[in-house]
Short mmCIF file of C-alpha atoms in Angstrom, two decimals:
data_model
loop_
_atom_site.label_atom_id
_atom_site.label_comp_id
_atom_site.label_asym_id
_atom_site.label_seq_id
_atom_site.Cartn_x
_atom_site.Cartn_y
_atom_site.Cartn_z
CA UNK A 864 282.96 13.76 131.40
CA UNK A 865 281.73 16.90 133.25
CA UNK A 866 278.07 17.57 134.17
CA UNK A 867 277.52 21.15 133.39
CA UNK A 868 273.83 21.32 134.01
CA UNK A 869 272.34 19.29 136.49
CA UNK A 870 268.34 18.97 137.97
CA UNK A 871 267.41 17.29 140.86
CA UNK A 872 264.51 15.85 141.96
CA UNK A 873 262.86 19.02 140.02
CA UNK A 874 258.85 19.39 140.32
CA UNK A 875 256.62 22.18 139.22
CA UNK A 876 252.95 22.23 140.61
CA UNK A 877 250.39 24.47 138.93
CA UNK A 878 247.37 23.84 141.28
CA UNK A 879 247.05 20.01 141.41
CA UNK A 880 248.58 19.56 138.48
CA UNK A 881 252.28 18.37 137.93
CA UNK A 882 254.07 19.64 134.86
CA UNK A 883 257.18 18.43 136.33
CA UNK A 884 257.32 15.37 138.10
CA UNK A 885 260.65 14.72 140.13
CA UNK A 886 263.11 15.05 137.51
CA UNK A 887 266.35 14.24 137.65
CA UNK A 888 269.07 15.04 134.85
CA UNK A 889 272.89 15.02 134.10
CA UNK A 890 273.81 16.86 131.35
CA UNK A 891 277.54 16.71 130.13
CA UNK A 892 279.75 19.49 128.59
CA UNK A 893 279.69 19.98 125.27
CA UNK A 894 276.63 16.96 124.82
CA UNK A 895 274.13 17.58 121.87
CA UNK A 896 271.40 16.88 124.46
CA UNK A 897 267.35 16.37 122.68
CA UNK A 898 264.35 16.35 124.68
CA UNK A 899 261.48 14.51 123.14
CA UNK A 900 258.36 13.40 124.21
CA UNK A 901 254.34 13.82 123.10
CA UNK A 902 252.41 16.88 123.50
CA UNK A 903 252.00 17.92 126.74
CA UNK A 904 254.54 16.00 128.51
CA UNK A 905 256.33 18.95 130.02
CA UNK A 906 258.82 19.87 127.65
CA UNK A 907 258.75 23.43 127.49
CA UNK A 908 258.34 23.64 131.38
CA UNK A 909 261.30 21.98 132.20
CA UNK A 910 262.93 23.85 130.04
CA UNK A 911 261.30 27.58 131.53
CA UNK A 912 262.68 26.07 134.98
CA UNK A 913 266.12 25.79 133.50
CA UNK A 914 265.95 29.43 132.21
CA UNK A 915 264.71 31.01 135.62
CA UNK A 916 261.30 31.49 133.72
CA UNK A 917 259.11 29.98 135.87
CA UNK A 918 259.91 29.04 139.75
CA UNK A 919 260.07 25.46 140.74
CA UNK A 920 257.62 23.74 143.42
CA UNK A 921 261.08 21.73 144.75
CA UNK A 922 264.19 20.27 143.59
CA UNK A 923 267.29 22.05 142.90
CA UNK A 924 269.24 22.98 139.70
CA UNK A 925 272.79 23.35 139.25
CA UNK A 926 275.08 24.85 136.99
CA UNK A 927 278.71 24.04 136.96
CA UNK A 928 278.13 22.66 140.64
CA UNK A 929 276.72 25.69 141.74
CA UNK A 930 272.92 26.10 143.33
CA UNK A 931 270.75 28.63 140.52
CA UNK A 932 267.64 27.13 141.51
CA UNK A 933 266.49 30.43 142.95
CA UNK A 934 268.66 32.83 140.47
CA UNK A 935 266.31 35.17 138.25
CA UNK A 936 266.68 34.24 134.30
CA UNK A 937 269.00 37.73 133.50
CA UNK A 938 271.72 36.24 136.31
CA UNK A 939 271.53 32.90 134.76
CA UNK A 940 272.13 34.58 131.32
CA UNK A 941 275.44 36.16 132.84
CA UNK A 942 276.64 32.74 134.33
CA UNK A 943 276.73 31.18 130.77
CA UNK A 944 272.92 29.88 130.82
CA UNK A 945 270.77 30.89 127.69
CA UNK A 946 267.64 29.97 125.98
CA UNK A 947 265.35 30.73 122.92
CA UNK A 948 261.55 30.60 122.71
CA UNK A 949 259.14 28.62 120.43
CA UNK A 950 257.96 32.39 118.86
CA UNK A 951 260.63 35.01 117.58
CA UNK A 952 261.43 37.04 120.23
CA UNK A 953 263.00 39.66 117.66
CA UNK A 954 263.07 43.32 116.96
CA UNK A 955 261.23 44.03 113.73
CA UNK A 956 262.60 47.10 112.79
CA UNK A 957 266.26 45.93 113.46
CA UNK A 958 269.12 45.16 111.28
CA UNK A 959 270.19 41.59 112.52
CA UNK A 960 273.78 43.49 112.54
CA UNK A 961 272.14 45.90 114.78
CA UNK A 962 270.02 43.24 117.18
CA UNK A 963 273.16 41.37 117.20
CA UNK A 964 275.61 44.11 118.42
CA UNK A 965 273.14 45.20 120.95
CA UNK A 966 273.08 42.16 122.20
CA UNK A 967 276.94 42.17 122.75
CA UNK A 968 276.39 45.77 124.33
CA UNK A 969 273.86 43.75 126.60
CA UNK A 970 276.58 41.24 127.23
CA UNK A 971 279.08 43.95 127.97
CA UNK A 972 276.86 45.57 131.10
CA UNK A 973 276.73 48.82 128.96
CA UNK A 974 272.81 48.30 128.41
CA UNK A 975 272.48 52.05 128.46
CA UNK A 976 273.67 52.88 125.38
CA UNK A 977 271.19 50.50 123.80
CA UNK A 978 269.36 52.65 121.32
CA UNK A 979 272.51 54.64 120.81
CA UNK A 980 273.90 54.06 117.00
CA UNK A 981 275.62 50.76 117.13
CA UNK A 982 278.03 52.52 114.56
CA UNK A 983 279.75 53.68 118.37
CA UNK A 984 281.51 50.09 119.32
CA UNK A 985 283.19 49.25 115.84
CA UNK A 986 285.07 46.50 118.07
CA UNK A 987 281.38 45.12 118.82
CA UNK A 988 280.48 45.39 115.37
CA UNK A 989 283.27 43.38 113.92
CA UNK A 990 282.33 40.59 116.52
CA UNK A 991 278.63 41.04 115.35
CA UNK A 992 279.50 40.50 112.33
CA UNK A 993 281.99 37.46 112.18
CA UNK A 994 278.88 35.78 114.61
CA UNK A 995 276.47 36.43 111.77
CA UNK A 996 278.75 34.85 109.03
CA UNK A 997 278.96 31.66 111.29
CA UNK A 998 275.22 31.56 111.35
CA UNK A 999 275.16 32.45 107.56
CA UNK A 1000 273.57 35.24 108.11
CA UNK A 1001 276.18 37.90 106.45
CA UNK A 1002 273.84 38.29 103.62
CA UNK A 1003 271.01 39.53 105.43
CA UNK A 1004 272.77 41.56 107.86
CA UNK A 1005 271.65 44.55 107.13
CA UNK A 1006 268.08 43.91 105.66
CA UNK A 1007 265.32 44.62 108.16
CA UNK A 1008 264.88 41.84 110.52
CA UNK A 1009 261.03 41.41 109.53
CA UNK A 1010 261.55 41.14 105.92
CA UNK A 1011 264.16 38.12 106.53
CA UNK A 1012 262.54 34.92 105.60
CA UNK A 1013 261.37 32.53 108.59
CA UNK A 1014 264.08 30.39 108.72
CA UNK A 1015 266.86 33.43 108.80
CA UNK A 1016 264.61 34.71 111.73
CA UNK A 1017 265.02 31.79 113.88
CA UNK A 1018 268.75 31.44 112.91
CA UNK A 1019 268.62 35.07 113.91
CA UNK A 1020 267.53 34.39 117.57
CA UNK A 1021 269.63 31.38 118.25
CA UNK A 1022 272.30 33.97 117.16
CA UNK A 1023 270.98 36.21 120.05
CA UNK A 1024 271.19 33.90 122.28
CA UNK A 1025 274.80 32.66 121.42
CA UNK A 1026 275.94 36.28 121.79
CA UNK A 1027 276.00 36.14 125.07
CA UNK A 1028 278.58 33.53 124.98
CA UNK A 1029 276.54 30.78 127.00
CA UNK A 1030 278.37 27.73 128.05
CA UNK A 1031 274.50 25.73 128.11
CA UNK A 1032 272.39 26.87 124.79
CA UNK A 1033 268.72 26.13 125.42
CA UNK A 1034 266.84 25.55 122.20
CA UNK A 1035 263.01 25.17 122.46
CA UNK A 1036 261.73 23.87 118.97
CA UNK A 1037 264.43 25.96 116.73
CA UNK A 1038 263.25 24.25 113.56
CA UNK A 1039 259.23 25.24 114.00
CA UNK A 1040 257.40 26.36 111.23
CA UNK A 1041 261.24 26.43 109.39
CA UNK A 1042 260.35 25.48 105.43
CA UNK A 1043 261.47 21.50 105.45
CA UNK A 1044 264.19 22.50 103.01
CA UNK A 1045 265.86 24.53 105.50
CA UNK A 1046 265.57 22.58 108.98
CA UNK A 1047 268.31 20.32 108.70
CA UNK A 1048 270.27 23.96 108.02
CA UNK A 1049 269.09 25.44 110.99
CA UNK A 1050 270.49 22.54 113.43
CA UNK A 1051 273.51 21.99 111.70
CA UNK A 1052 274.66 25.10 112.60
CA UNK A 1053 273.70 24.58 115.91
CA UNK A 1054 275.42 21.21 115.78
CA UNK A 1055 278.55 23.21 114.14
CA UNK A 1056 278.73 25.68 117.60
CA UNK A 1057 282.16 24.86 119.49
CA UNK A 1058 282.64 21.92 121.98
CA UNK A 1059 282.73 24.42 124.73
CA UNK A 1060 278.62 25.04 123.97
CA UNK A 1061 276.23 22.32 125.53
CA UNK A 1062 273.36 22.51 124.07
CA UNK A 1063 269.89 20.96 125.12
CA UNK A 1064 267.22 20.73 122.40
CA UNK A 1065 263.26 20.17 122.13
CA UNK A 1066 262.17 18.91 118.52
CA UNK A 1067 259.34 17.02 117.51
CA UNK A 1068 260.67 16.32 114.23
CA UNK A 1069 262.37 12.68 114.91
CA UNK A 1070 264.67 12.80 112.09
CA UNK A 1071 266.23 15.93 112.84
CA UNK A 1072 266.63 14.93 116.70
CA UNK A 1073 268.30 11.55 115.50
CA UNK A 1074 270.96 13.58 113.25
CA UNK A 1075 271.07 16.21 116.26
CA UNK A 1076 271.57 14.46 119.42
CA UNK A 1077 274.28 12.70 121.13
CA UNK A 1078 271.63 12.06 124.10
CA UNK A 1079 267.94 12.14 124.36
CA UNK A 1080 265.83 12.10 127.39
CA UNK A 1081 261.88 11.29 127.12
CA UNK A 1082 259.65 13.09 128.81
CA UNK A 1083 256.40 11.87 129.67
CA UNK A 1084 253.61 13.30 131.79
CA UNK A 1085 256.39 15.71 133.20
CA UNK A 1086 258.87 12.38 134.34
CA UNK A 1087 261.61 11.13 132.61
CA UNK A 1088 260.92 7.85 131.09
CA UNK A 1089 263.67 7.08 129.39
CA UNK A 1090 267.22 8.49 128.06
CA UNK A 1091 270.06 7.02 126.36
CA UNK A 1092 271.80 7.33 122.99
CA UNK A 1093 270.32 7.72 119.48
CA UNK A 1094 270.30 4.01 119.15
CA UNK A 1095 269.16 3.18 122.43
CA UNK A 1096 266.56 5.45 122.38
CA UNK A 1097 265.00 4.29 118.56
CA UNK A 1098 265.27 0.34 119.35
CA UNK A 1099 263.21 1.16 123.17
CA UNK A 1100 259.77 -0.26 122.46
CA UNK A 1101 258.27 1.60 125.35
CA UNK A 1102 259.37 4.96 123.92
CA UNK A 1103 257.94 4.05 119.96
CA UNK A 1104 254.72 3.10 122.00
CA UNK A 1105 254.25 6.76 123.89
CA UNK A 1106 255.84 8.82 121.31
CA UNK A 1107 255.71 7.24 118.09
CA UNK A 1108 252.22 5.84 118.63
CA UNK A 1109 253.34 2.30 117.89
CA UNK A 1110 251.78 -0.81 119.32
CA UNK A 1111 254.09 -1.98 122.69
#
């Protein structure tokens, strides 16, 4: 298979403390990729160094083979890289039809026209809209974004992010605060994206991850300490001891 996203030897300092401690990661095309591990175990770091978020202290990452280690996060967007955040990053007074087209416009490099009527790229619009219907969102698509219950919200922004038409989707807790009814919604549409999309994942609900995942990595005090399949990663005694809080 082919690595599309690959770390190595990545670190991230902040003072003396190390959020990210000399990780190294294959990730393959098209893998349903989960990172787990307990609070505080870097999660969310790695995944801002990924994004071009935050700088790392060393290592390199690569993306399709080539060096983005030191690319800003809106370059990484345009070389197929994209990620969500643990809070809505939405526009309240937005049609998701509307957030989703300018998003496209975004994508396009005509950014200017961004608070132009959307109405203007009917082309756009029609993409906008078959988008929405594959993240069943065509019911909502024209109801204000803030009056969309939570779970259509966070559909919403993975929606976003999938409008730039990433080949790596970076998804940091999609499923938070989601009503239980509707998480296992929320990442099988994810799961549903096509083979083309690799997406990584960070859940702390186990069940969901286990449904999710074709791979799962296990971060602990910012190193990896342990990855493998679904099975391999539910029968490792080490991992149920750190992250389920299981006796060894």
């Amino acid at each position: 298979m082919t690595v599309v996203l690959e770390t190595r030897r990545l670190q991230r300092n902040f003072g003396a403390f190390m959020a990210t401690n000399d990780v190294s990661l294959q990730i393959e095309q098209g893998a349903r990729h989960a990172l787990i591990g307990p609070n505080g175990a870097g999660k969310t770091t790695f995944i801002n160094l990924l994004a071009g978020v935050r700088p790392v202290s060393s290592g390199q990452i690569f993306l399709e083979g080539k060096d983005i280690t030191t690319l800003p996060s809106h370059v990484r967007v345009k070389k197929g890289l994209t990620r969500t955040f643990q809070i809505n990053q939405l526009f309240a007074d937005y049609t998701p039809l509307e957030t989703v087209t300018l998003a496209m416009l975004e994508r396009e490099g005509v950014g200017g026209s961004l608070w132009s009527k959307v109405t203007g790229h009917g082309a756009l619009v029609d993409e906008a809209a078959a988008l929405l219907s594959r993240f069943r969102l065509a019911a909502v698509m024209d109801e204000r974004t803030d009056r969309l219950p939570y779970g259509k919200q966070r559909l919403l922004e993975i929606a976003l992010a999938f409008a730039a038409k990433p080949r790596v989707l970076l998804l940091d807790e999609p499923a938070a605060g989601v009503p239980e009814d509707e998480r296992h919604e929320v990442l099988q549409i994810v799961s549903d994206l096509p083979s083309g999309v690799t997406v990584v994942l960070i859940e702390h609900d186990m069940d969901l991850v286990f449904s999710f995942a074709s791979r799962i990595s296990v971060l602990v005090a910012g190193a990896i300490f342990a990855e493998g399949t679904v099975q391999e990663i539910a029968a490792n005694p080490g991992v149920r001891a750190v992250y389920l809080g299981e006796a060894a």
